[in-house]
XYZ file of N, CA and C in Angstrom:
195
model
N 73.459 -30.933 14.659
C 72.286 -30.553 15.417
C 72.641 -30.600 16.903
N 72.138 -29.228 17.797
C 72.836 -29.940 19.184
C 71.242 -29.440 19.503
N 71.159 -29.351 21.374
C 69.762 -29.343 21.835
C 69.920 -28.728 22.597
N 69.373 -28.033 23.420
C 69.315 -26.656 24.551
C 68.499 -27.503 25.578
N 68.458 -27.372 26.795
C 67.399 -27.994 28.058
C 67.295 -26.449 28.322
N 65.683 -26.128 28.330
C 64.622 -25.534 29.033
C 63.914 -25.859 30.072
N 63.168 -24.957 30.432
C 62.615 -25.482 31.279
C 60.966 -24.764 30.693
N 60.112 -25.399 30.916
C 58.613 -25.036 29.926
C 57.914 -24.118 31.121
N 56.802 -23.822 30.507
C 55.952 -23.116 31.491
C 55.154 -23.660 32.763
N 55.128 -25.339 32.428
C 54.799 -26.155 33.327
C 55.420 -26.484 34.146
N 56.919 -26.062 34.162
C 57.924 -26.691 35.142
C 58.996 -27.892 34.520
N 58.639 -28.662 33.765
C 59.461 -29.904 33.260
C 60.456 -29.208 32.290
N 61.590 -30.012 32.223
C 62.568 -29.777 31.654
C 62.341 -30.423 30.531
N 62.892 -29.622 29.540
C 62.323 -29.757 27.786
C 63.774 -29.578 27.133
N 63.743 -30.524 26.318
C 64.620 -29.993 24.851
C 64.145 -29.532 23.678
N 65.100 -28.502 23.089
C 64.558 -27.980 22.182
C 65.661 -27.813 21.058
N 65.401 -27.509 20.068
C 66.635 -27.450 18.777
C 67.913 -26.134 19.086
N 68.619 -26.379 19.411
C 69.734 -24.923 19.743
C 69.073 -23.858 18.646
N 68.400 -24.248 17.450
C 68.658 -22.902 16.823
C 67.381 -21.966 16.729
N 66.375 -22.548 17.533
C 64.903 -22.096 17.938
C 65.600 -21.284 19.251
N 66.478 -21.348 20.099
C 66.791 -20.481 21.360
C 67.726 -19.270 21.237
N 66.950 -18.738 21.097
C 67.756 -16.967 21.349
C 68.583 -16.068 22.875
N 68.749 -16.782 23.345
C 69.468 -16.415 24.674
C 70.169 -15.122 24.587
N 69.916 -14.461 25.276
C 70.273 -13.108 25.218
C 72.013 -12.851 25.650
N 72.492 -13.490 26.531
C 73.879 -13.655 26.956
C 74.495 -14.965 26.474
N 75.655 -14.934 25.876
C 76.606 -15.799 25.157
C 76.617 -17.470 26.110
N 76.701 -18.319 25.581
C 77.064 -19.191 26.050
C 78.601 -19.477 26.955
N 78.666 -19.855 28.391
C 79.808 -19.769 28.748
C 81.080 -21.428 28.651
N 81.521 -21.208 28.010
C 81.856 -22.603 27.543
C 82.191 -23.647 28.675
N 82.193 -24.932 29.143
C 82.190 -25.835 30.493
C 83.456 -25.398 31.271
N 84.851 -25.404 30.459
C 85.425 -25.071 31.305
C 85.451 -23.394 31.772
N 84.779 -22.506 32.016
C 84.727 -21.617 32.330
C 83.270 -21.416 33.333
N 82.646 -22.414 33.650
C 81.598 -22.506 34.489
C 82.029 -22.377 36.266
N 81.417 -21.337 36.923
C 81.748 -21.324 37.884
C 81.050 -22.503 38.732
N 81.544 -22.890 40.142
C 81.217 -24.171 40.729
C 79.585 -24.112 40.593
N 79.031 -22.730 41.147
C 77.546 -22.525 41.191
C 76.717 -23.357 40.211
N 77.418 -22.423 38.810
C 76.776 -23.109 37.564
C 76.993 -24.387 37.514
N 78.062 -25.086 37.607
C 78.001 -26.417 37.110
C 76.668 -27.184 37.825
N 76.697 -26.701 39.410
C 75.942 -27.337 40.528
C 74.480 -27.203 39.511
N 74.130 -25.833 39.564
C 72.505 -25.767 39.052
C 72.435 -26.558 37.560
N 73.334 -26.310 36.530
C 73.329 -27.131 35.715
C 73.011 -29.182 35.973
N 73.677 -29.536 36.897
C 73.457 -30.826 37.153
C 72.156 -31.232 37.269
N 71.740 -30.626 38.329
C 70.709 -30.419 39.129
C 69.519 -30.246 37.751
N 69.372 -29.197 37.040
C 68.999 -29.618 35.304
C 68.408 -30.806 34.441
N 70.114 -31.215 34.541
C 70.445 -32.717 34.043
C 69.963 -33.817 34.474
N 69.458 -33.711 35.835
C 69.151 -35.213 36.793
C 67.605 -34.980 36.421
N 66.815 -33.820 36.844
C 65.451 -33.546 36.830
C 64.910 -34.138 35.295
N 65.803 -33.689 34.204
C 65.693 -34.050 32.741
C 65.697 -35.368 32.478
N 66.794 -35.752 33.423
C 66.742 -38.013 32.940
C 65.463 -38.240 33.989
N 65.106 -37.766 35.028
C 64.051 -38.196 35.904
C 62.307 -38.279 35.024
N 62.726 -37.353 34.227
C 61.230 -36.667 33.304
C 61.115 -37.235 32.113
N 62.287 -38.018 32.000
C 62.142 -38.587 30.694
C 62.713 -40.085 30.424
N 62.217 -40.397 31.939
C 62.096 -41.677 32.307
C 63.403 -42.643 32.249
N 64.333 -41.976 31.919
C 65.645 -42.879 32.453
C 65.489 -44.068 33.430
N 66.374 -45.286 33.309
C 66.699 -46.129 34.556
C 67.216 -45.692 35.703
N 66.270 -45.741 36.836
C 66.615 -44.817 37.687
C 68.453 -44.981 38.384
N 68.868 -46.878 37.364
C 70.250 -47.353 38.180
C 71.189 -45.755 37.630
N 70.825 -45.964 36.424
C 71.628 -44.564 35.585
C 71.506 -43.437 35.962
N 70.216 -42.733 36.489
C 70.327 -41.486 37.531
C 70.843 -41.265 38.673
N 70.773 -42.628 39.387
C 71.444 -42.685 40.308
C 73.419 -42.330 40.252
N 73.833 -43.171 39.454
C 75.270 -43.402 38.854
C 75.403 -41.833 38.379
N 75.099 -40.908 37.949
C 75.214 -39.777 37.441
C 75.246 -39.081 38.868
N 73.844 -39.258 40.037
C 74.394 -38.448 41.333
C 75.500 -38.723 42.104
N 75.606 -39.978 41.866
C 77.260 -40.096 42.913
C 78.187 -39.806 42.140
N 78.456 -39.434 41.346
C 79.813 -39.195 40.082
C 80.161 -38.062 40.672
């Protein structure tokens, strides 16, 4: 089972089951992510532990990495 991060109609970042998401363009695998993507991807990732209540010591530790 893996999970896709969305983003909902409300704005919050959501997971959902990979096989409910139909994405119209292929997945680009990590190492082939240009700097851009990785950046907006993070940026994703932090909003997602922020929304779903992570320790903020652990969000933090993820932005300085």
């Amino acid at each position: 089972m893996s999970l896709s991060l969305i983003i909902s109609d409300e704005g919050a970042p959501t997971f959902i089951l990979s096989t409910s998401t139909h994405s119209k363009l292929p997945a680009v695998p990590d190492e082939d992510l240009t700097f851009e993507q990785f950046g907006q991807a993070a940026i994703y990732m932090l909003k997602a532990m922020c929304y779903c209540n992570w320790n903020p010591s652990h969000v933090k530790m993820f932005i300085f990495f």
